[in-house]
Each structure stands twice: as structure tokens, then as C-alpha cells.
Amino acid sequence: MKSQKSHSLAAPGFPLVNIAPLAALAGLLFCILAALGVLSVTCVSSGCQAFQDVTLFGFSLWWYGAACFAVLLLLLALKKYSLARNLALLAVLADCFLLGWMALSVTCTNCLLGGGLFALTALCLFFGQFKVNKAAATALLLWLFLLSPNLFGLAHEFTSPWVMAGPKDAVVRLYFSPSCGACFKAVSDMSRIQGGAAFIPVCKEKQDIGRIIAMTQALSQGKPLPEALRESQAHTTIPDDLPLAEELRFRIRLFANSVIFKRFGTQSFPLMTMSGWYAGPQKSHTGSKAEHDGQDTSQNDTK
């Protein structure tokens, strides 16, 4: 009876079952390219760097994923559907462990994409005739449950301001632009605040992205922020040797900063915000625009 059910799930003519080999092939290619570092451009979250060097017995986790997808393809080619379903189920359960690990630490974009291909393959194999398999349904529901906090983590990362320097949870935050003349004094003055302020860069002009990248590189060399800001004026283009993945990561972060800055309804730089206190000219800064990231609820324009 069980063998007949397994055969019917893999019967030809059902789109989901026919998609399983394609999903497994896509997963195999994805894992190989990720292991070789080719897909670093698609990994734009902060967790990508944290997980890129994780190995098991000296091999990257991506090679284990590639091996699993390769075996799945072989089983499907040999029409060993029962074994393929069991292997896909084990892969989903293993990915649940990785999802839980990321939910408690940081999320890797490519890891979510690779795990999604495992889940898609399992879905195609188990529900090819839209029949409910309790074990598979439980595993996939657990996978979706653990996926949710990772998606929320990504959403929070890309909708919260990117703090270039200073404590991320600082009470005082300064939005500044390298092409803003008044920002030089503001950055210098705010750098001396006891307890530290959070400095959030915003692109006012197209050339600012090159300057902000130069500032980041100067900060990594141990230079103070005011000095890095002054030196950045000579860098108006993106460095030729900057990896495409890093450039994309900068653009996403600066886009998020720009969106958050515009919610204040002002074009004036620099802009200072403080939690729990408001002072400055009242424009259209109240309501939801002021509560831009769940923490900053006040603002002060320094001209």
C-alpha cells in the first residue's frame, strides 16, 4: 500500500513532481557557485560574511548542499522516488537547524535561497498530487516557522539606518552628508559627545557614495571620523577594485538611510535626532514620519 502511494506521488503528468528535478538542478548549481564564491554579489545581508567561512570537517557547508542536490538528481533520474523524498525531508530538517542558528545570530541571504530550493524540492516530491503527507507537512511547517524570524531580521536590517560610526543604540543620532558644508563642524562637535553619538551617512549628491566608501575605508584604518570626512572629499567615484557585492551592499544601506531621512520631511543637513526629546523648527515632523525606526522620536535641524 505504501509503495503504491509513493508511486502515485511521482506519477507523470503532475507539474509539481515534474518540477522537482529542475529545483534540484537549480539547487546543485546554486550551491556550487556559492561554494566557489561566485554568488557573493547576491549575498547582501550582514550575515553573509559571518557564515561564508563556516566549515564542517574542513569542507564548506555549500559543498554538502551540492552533494545532497546531486544525490537527489541521481535518485530522481533512477526513479527512486521514495529514497528521494526521504533525502529531501532530511535536507529540510537539517536546514531547519541552520535557520534556527541564523535566527539567533544573523541572517545570510544566500543561505535562505539555498534552503528555499531544498524546501521547494521537498514540496514537489511530497505533494505532487496535492495529497497531505503528515511528516513532510510537519517538517515544511517547521521550516516556514523558522524562516519567519530570518525574514523579519532581513527586513529590519534593510529598513533600519546604517550607522557608520558610533554606538548603534546611541540616544543621539546625526544624519549627515559628505557634500554638506555645515556637516563638517557638526560631525566634529558631535564626535566629542560623552557616551558617543551615532553617525548616519546620507547621499545628497551622486558623488557622495564614493566619499562614503572612502570614509569607511579610512575608519577601518583607525582614523577619527572628522579626519575621514575631510579626506573623503577627494574621492568622488567608486573605487575600481571594490567588489560588486560590496558596492551593492553600500548602495542598499545608503538607500535605506535616504528613505529614513526623507521621512522627516526635511532636506536640511545635518539632522540630529534624540530619543524622547524634541526641539527645533516644527515642519511636518510629527506622527509616523518622526517615528522612523521605532527608536528615534525627535529631531533637531542644525543649519
mmCIF file of C-alpha atoms in Angstrom:
data_model
loop_
_atom_site.group_PDB
_atom_site.id
_atom_site.type_symbol
_atom_site.label_atom_id
_atom_site.label_comp_id
_atom_site.label_asym_id
_atom_site.label_seq_id
_atom_site.Cartn_x
_atom_site.Cartn_y
_atom_site.Cartn_z
ATOM 1 C CA MET A 1 0.000 0.000 0.000
ATOM 2 C CA LYS A 2 2.810 2.409 0.859
ATOM 3 C CA SER A 3 4.680 1.607 -2.329
ATOM 4 C CA GLN A 4 1.574 2.364 -4.392
ATOM 5 C CA LYS A 5 1.200 5.723 -2.660
ATOM 6 C CA SER A 6 4.848 6.540 -3.352
ATOM 7 C CA HIS A 7 4.416 5.608 -6.995
ATOM 8 C CA SER A 8 1.291 7.706 -7.374
ATOM 9 C CA LEU A 9 3.033 10.755 -5.886
ATOM 10 C CA ALA A 10 5.681 10.501 -8.581
ATOM 11 C CA ALA A 11 3.329 9.708 -11.411
ATOM 12 C CA PRO A 12 3.974 11.661 -14.613
ATOM 13 C CA GLY A 13 1.701 14.465 -15.653
ATOM 14 C CA PHE A 14 1.645 16.364 -12.361
ATOM 15 C CA PRO A 15 3.505 19.696 -12.635
ATOM 16 C CA LEU A 16 4.842 19.784 -9.075
ATOM 17 C CA VAL A 17 6.506 16.392 -9.441
ATOM 18 C CA ASN A 18 7.944 17.320 -12.804
ATOM 19 C CA ILE A 19 9.423 20.493 -11.291
ATOM 20 C CA ALA A 20 11.386 18.525 -8.646
ATOM 21 C CA PRO A 21 14.371 17.686 -10.932
ATOM 22 C CA LEU A 22 14.571 21.304 -12.075
ATOM 23 C CA ALA A 23 14.514 22.527 -8.456
ATOM 24 C CA ALA A 24 17.237 20.039 -7.521
ATOM 25 C CA LEU A 25 19.350 21.049 -10.536
ATOM 26 C CA ALA A 26 18.960 24.726 -9.632
ATOM 27 C CA GLY A 27 19.980 23.893 -6.069
ATOM 28 C CA LEU A 28 23.053 21.983 -7.247
ATOM 29 C CA LEU A 29 24.243 24.852 -9.440
ATOM 30 C CA PHE A 30 23.468 27.423 -6.745
ATOM 31 C CA CYS A 31 25.456 25.556 -4.089
ATOM 32 C CA ILE A 32 28.454 25.042 -6.390
ATOM 33 C CA LEU A 33 28.550 28.711 -7.380
ATOM 34 C CA ALA A 34 28.147 29.790 -3.748
ATOM 35 C CA ALA A 35 30.957 27.465 -2.655
ATOM 36 C CA LEU A 36 33.219 28.965 -5.319
ATOM 37 C CA GLY A 37 32.343 32.499 -4.178
ATOM 38 C CA VAL A 38 30.710 33.442 -7.475
ATOM 39 C CA LEU A 39 27.388 34.355 -5.833
ATOM 40 C CA SER A 40 28.799 36.815 -3.317
ATOM 41 C CA VAL A 41 27.019 39.570 -5.251
ATOM 42 C CA THR A 42 23.626 38.121 -4.299
ATOM 43 C CA CYS A 43 24.505 37.924 -0.597
ATOM 44 C CA VAL A 44 23.913 41.446 0.669
ATOM 45 C CA SER A 45 22.998 40.884 4.314
ATOM 46 C CA SER A 46 25.391 41.240 7.247
ATOM 47 C CA GLY A 47 25.229 37.510 7.967
ATOM 48 C CA CYS A 48 26.862 36.576 4.668
ATOM 49 C CA GLN A 49 30.352 37.410 5.899
ATOM 50 C CA ALA A 50 29.672 35.669 9.202
ATOM 51 C CA PHE A 51 28.747 32.371 7.534
ATOM 52 C CA GLN A 52 31.000 32.363 4.480
ATOM 53 C CA ASP A 53 33.861 30.632 6.309
ATOM 54 C CA VAL A 54 31.765 28.099 8.259
ATOM 55 C CA THR A 55 33.008 24.565 7.532
ATOM 56 C CA LEU A 56 32.289 21.007 8.643
ATOM 57 C CA PHE A 57 35.231 18.583 8.673
ATOM 58 C CA GLY A 58 37.173 21.094 6.589
ATOM 59 C CA PHE A 59 34.563 21.499 3.830
ATOM 60 C CA SER A 60 32.230 24.399 3.235
ATOM 61 C CA LEU A 61 28.564 23.745 4.014
ATOM 62 C CA TRP A 62 27.848 24.666 0.405
ATOM 63 C CA TRP A 63 29.681 21.544 -0.809
ATOM 64 C CA TYR A 64 27.487 19.398 1.432
ATOM 65 C CA GLY A 65 24.450 21.097 -0.059
ATOM 66 C CA ALA A 66 25.752 20.486 -3.570
ATOM 67 C CA ALA A 67 26.341 16.797 -2.777
ATOM 68 C CA CYS A 68 22.807 16.448 -1.415
ATOM 69 C CA PHE A 69 21.265 18.011 -4.509
ATOM 70 C CA ALA A 70 23.445 15.818 -6.753
ATOM 71 C CA VAL A 71 22.237 12.650 -4.988
ATOM 72 C CA LEU A 72 18.648 13.887 -5.274
ATOM 73 C CA LEU A 73 19.092 14.341 -9.019
ATOM 74 C CA LEU A 74 20.558 10.850 -9.336
ATOM 75 C CA LEU A 75 17.682 9.289 -7.389
ATOM 76 C CA LEU A 76 15.128 11.130 -9.495
ATOM 77 C CA ALA A 77 16.863 10.012 -12.699
ATOM 78 C CA LEU A 78 16.679 6.412 -11.469
ATOM 79 C CA LYS A 79 13.036 6.921 -10.434
ATOM 80 C CA LYS A 80 13.863 6.113 -6.809
ATOM 81 C CA TYR A 81 11.172 8.493 -5.617
ATOM 82 C CA SER A 82 10.786 7.046 -2.129
ATOM 83 C CA LEU A 83 14.511 7.474 -1.376
ATOM 84 C CA ALA A 84 14.462 10.934 -2.949
ATOM 85 C CA ARG A 85 11.590 12.013 -0.712
ATOM 86 C CA ASN A 86 13.364 10.732 2.403
ATOM 87 C CA LEU A 87 16.575 12.540 1.486
ATOM 88 C CA ALA A 88 14.689 15.765 0.721
ATOM 89 C CA LEU A 89 12.959 15.503 4.092
ATOM 90 C CA LEU A 90 16.298 15.092 5.887
ATOM 91 C CA ALA A 91 17.680 18.097 3.983
ATOM 92 C CA VAL A 92 14.735 20.257 5.081
ATOM 93 C CA LEU A 93 15.201 19.180 8.711
ATOM 94 C CA ALA A 94 18.926 19.968 8.514
ATOM 95 C CA ASP A 95 18.105 23.369 7.072
ATOM 96 C CA CYS A 96 15.704 23.945 9.982
ATOM 97 C CA PHE A 97 18.728 23.711 12.278
ATOM 98 C CA LEU A 98 20.577 26.284 10.166
ATOM 99 C CA LEU A 99 17.542 28.593 10.105
ATOM 100 C CA GLY A 100 17.331 28.419 13.883
ATOM 101 C CA TRP A 101 21.041 29.172 14.130
ATOM 102 C CA MET A 102 20.665 32.238 11.912
ATOM 103 C CA ALA A 103 17.534 33.397 13.742
ATOM 104 C CA LEU A 104 19.576 33.530 16.956
ATOM 105 C CA SER A 105 22.544 35.264 15.310
ATOM 106 C CA VAL A 106 22.473 36.949 11.892
ATOM 107 C CA THR A 107 20.803 36.044 8.609
ATOM 108 C CA CYS A 108 22.632 35.042 5.431
ATOM 109 C CA THR A 109 20.696 35.850 2.246
ATOM 110 C CA ASN A 110 22.266 33.094 0.160
ATOM 111 C CA CYS A 111 21.626 30.546 2.913
ATOM 112 C CA LEU A 112 17.920 31.400 2.754
ATOM 113 C CA LEU A 113 17.915 30.978 -1.030
ATOM 114 C CA GLY A 114 19.694 27.620 -0.849
ATOM 115 C CA GLY A 115 17.361 26.381 1.872
ATOM 116 C CA GLY A 116 14.409 27.568 -0.155
ATOM 117 C CA LEU A 117 15.469 25.295 -3.022
ATOM 118 C CA PHE A 118 15.595 22.327 -0.629
ATOM 119 C CA ALA A 119 12.094 23.176 0.601
ATOM 120 C CA LEU A 120 10.830 23.573 -2.978
ATOM 121 C CA THR A 121 12.258 20.191 -3.973
ATOM 122 C CA ALA A 122 10.641 18.511 -0.974
ATOM 123 C CA LEU A 123 7.326 20.228 -1.686
ATOM 124 C CA CYS A 124 7.355 18.978 -5.276
ATOM 125 C CA LEU A 125 8.191 15.418 -4.249
ATOM 126 C CA PHE A 126 5.742 15.064 -1.382
ATOM 127 C CA PHE A 127 2.790 16.994 -2.737
ATOM 128 C CA GLY A 128 2.957 16.131 -6.416
ATOM 129 C CA GLN A 129 -0.684 15.064 -6.322
ATOM 130 C CA PHE A 130 -1.619 17.616 -3.648
ATOM 131 C CA LYS A 131 -2.028 14.836 -1.084
ATOM 132 C CA VAL A 132 -1.121 15.533 2.530
ATOM 133 C CA ASN A 133 1.873 13.724 3.992
ATOM 134 C CA LYS A 134 1.957 14.386 7.740
ATOM 135 C CA ALA A 135 5.727 14.021 8.179
ATOM 136 C CA ALA A 136 6.502 16.270 5.233
ATOM 137 C CA ALA A 137 3.836 18.792 6.220
ATOM 138 C CA THR A 138 5.237 18.991 9.758
ATOM 139 C CA ALA A 139 8.800 19.468 8.509
ATOM 140 C CA LEU A 140 7.798 22.144 5.994
ATOM 141 C CA LEU A 141 5.679 23.978 8.570
ATOM 142 C CA LEU A 142 8.628 23.929 10.965
ATOM 143 C CA TRP A 143 10.830 25.257 8.156
ATOM 144 C CA LEU A 144 8.389 28.111 7.490
ATOM 145 C CA PHE A 145 8.169 28.848 11.222
ATOM 146 C CA LEU A 146 11.959 29.185 11.487
ATOM 147 C CA LEU A 147 12.136 31.116 8.213
ATOM 148 C CA SER A 148 9.880 33.879 9.572
ATOM 149 C CA PRO A 149 12.318 35.420 12.109
ATOM 150 C CA ASN A 150 15.044 35.409 9.460
ATOM 151 C CA LEU A 151 12.814 37.328 7.058
ATOM 152 C CA PHE A 152 11.923 39.796 9.808
ATOM 153 C CA GLY A 153 15.634 40.141 10.561
ATOM 154 C CA LEU A 154 16.379 40.961 6.930
ATOM 155 C CA ALA A 155 13.511 43.457 6.815
ATOM 156 C CA HIS A 156 14.782 45.129 9.977
ATOM 157 C CA GLU A 157 18.337 45.254 8.619
ATOM 158 C CA PHE A 158 17.287 46.949 5.403
ATOM 159 C CA THR A 159 14.776 49.358 6.991
ATOM 160 C CA SER A 160 16.915 50.496 9.942
ATOM 161 C CA PRO A 161 19.532 53.203 9.436
ATOM 162 C CA TRP A 162 23.080 52.089 8.779
ATOM 163 C CA VAL A 163 25.301 53.598 11.448
ATOM 164 C CA MET A 164 28.743 54.342 10.030
ATOM 165 C CA ALA A 165 30.369 55.227 13.346
ATOM 166 C CA GLY A 166 29.388 55.332 16.994
ATOM 167 C CA PRO A 167 27.093 53.109 19.075
ATOM 168 C CA LYS A 168 24.142 51.758 17.106
ATOM 169 C CA ASP A 169 21.856 52.255 20.100
ATOM 170 C CA ALA A 170 23.069 55.783 20.852
ATOM 171 C CA VAL A 171 20.462 58.235 22.137
ATOM 172 C CA VAL A 172 21.807 60.963 19.837
ATOM 173 C CA ARG A 173 21.965 60.376 16.091
ATOM 174 C CA LEU A 174 23.357 62.638 13.403
ATOM 175 C CA TYR A 175 22.313 62.331 9.748
ATOM 176 C CA PHE A 176 25.000 63.959 7.617
ATOM 177 C CA SER A 177 26.202 64.175 4.037
ATOM 178 C CA PRO A 178 29.823 64.486 2.827
ATOM 179 C CA SER A 179 28.728 67.225 0.405
ATOM 180 C CA CYS A 180 27.189 69.315 3.204
ATOM 181 C CA GLY A 181 29.444 72.157 4.340
ATOM 182 C CA ALA A 182 27.757 72.520 7.738
ATOM 183 C CA CYS A 183 28.196 68.825 8.422
ATOM 184 C CA PHE A 184 31.950 69.151 8.965
ATOM 185 C CA LYS A 185 31.552 71.193 12.147
ATOM 186 C CA ALA A 186 28.565 69.132 13.273
ATOM 187 C CA VAL A 187 30.487 65.856 12.923
ATOM 188 C CA SER A 188 33.488 67.346 14.732
ATOM 189 C CA ASP A 189 31.357 68.684 17.602
ATOM 190 C CA MET A 190 29.218 65.554 17.942
ATOM 191 C CA SER A 191 32.311 63.328 17.987
ATOM 192 C CA ARG A 192 33.169 64.806 21.386
ATOM 193 C CA ILE A 193 29.812 63.903 22.979
ATOM 194 C CA GLN A 194 30.234 61.831 26.117
ATOM 195 C CA GLY A 195 28.837 58.362 25.561
ATOM 196 C CA GLY A 196 29.104 58.721 21.803
ATOM 197 C CA ALA A 197 26.673 59.604 19.052
ATOM 198 C CA ALA A 198 25.575 57.513 16.095
ATOM 199 C CA PHE A 199 26.623 58.932 12.718
ATOM 200 C CA ILE A 200 24.377 58.046 9.771
ATOM 201 C CA PRO A 201 25.576 58.994 6.266
ATOM 202 C CA VAL A 202 23.117 60.056 3.562
ATOM 203 C CA CYS A 203 23.871 60.688 -0.119
ATOM 204 C CA LYS A 204 22.973 64.263 -1.014
ATOM 205 C CA GLU A 205 24.771 64.112 -4.370
ATOM 206 C CA LYS A 206 25.798 61.259 -6.666
ATOM 207 C CA GLN A 207 29.456 61.725 -5.757
ATOM 208 C CA ASP A 208 28.695 61.072 -2.100
ATOM 209 C CA ILE A 209 28.730 57.297 -2.449
ATOM 210 C CA GLY A 210 32.414 57.377 -3.419
ATOM 211 C CA ARG A 211 33.156 59.681 -0.497
ATOM 212 C CA ILE A 212 31.260 57.493 1.962
ATOM 213 C CA ILE A 213 33.130 54.394 0.765
ATOM 214 C CA ALA A 214 36.399 56.293 1.256
ATOM 215 C CA MET A 215 35.277 57.297 4.756
ATOM 216 C CA THR A 216 34.533 53.690 5.631
ATOM 217 C CA GLN A 217 37.969 52.610 4.472
ATOM 218 C CA ALA A 218 39.605 55.423 6.469
ATOM 219 C CA LEU A 219 37.668 54.441 9.597
ATOM 220 C CA SER A 220 38.818 50.825 9.191
ATOM 221 C CA GLN A 221 42.385 52.175 9.298
ATOM 222 C CA GLY A 222 41.715 53.757 12.692
ATOM 223 C CA LYS A 223 41.283 57.354 11.598
ATOM 224 C CA PRO A 224 38.774 59.528 13.504
ATOM 225 C CA LEU A 225 35.520 60.363 11.754
ATOM 226 C CA PRO A 226 36.181 64.120 11.271
ATOM 227 C CA GLU A 227 39.501 63.353 9.582
ATOM 228 C CA ALA A 228 37.916 60.648 7.434
ATOM 229 C CA LEU A 229 35.216 63.122 6.365
ATOM 230 C CA ARG A 230 37.776 65.737 5.323
ATOM 231 C CA GLU A 231 39.876 63.247 3.374
ATOM 232 C CA SER A 232 36.823 61.831 1.602
ATOM 233 C CA GLN A 233 36.302 64.993 -0.434
ATOM 234 C CA ALA A 234 38.918 63.895 -2.949
ATOM 235 C CA HIS A 235 37.110 60.599 -3.633
ATOM 236 C CA THR A 236 34.123 61.291 -5.863
ATOM 237 C CA THR A 237 33.977 57.937 -7.648
ATOM 238 C CA ILE A 238 33.599 54.330 -6.567
ATOM 239 C CA PRO A 239 36.983 52.538 -6.399
ATOM 240 C CA ASP A 240 37.631 50.294 -9.397
ATOM 241 C CA ASP A 241 38.860 47.462 -7.166
ATOM 242 C CA LEU A 242 35.729 47.435 -4.987
ATOM 243 C CA PRO A 243 33.943 44.054 -5.360
ATOM 244 C CA LEU A 244 30.492 44.240 -6.896
ATOM 245 C CA ALA A 245 28.976 42.644 -3.785
ATOM 246 C CA GLU A 246 30.449 45.364 -1.562
ATOM 247 C CA GLU A 247 29.202 48.104 -3.884
ATOM 248 C CA LEU A 248 25.716 46.609 -3.847
ATOM 249 C CA ARG A 249 25.831 46.372 -0.044
ATOM 250 C CA PHE A 250 26.778 50.063 0.206
ATOM 251 C CA ARG A 251 24.003 51.080 -2.178
ATOM 252 C CA ILE A 252 21.353 49.150 -0.229
ATOM 253 C CA ARG A 253 22.477 50.616 3.092
ATOM 254 C CA LEU A 254 22.595 54.172 1.765
ATOM 255 C CA PHE A 255 19.208 53.762 0.095
ATOM 256 C CA ALA A 256 17.738 52.716 3.458
ATOM 257 C CA ASN A 257 19.373 55.725 5.136
ATOM 258 C CA SER A 258 17.964 58.049 2.479
ATOM 259 C CA VAL A 259 14.447 56.663 2.876
ATOM 260 C CA ILE A 260 14.566 57.058 6.660
ATOM 261 C CA PHE A 261 15.983 60.587 6.383
ATOM 262 C CA LYS A 262 13.244 61.669 3.963
ATOM 263 C CA ARG A 263 10.554 60.517 6.393
ATOM 264 C CA PHE A 264 11.405 63.565 8.494
ATOM 265 C CA GLY A 265 10.097 65.819 5.713
ATOM 266 C CA THR A 266 13.223 67.951 5.579
ATOM 267 C CA GLN A 267 16.081 68.391 3.127
ATOM 268 C CA SER A 268 18.328 70.199 5.614
ATOM 269 C CA PHE A 269 21.678 68.752 6.629
ATOM 270 C CA PRO A 270 22.848 67.945 9.206
ATOM 271 C CA LEU A 271 19.867 66.490 11.059
ATOM 272 C CA MET A 272 20.125 65.487 14.704
ATOM 273 C CA THR A 273 17.644 63.180 16.406
ATOM 274 C CA MET A 274 17.341 62.355 20.082
ATOM 275 C CA SER A 275 15.212 59.710 21.758
ATOM 276 C CA GLY A 276 12.446 61.077 23.930
ATOM 277 C CA TRP A 277 13.096 64.767 23.285
ATOM 278 C CA TYR A 278 12.196 67.165 20.518
ATOM 279 C CA ALA A 279 13.487 70.642 19.728
ATOM 280 C CA GLY A 280 13.780 72.666 16.578
ATOM 281 C CA PRO A 281 11.587 74.219 13.896
ATOM 282 C CA GLN A 282 8.336 72.320 13.552
ATOM 283 C CA LYS A 283 7.566 71.446 9.970
ATOM 284 C CA SER A 284 5.855 68.190 9.100
ATOM 285 C CA HIS A 285 7.917 66.111 11.502
ATOM 286 C CA THR A 286 5.173 64.749 13.736
ATOM 287 C CA GLY A 287 3.334 61.459 13.661
ATOM 288 C CA SER A 288 4.579 58.478 11.715
ATOM 289 C CA LYS A 289 7.306 60.445 9.950
ATOM 290 C CA ALA A 290 9.087 61.085 13.215
ATOM 291 C CA GLU A 291 8.830 57.508 14.343
ATOM 292 C CA HIS A 292 11.019 56.323 11.515
ATOM 293 C CA ASP A 293 12.775 53.354 13.009
ATOM 294 C CA GLY A 294 10.993 52.620 16.243
ATOM 295 C CA GLN A 295 13.627 54.372 18.353
ATOM 296 C CA ASP A 296 14.219 57.969 17.236
ATOM 297 C CA THR A 297 11.184 60.043 18.081
ATOM 298 C CA SER A 298 12.629 63.536 17.962
ATOM 299 C CA GLN A 299 14.701 65.691 15.696
ATOM 300 C CA ASN A 300 16.656 68.886 15.591
ATOM 301 C CA ASP A 301 17.820 70.664 12.437
ATOM 302 C CA THR A 302 21.261 72.191 12.657
ATOM 303 C CA LYS A 303 21.869 74.614 9.840
#
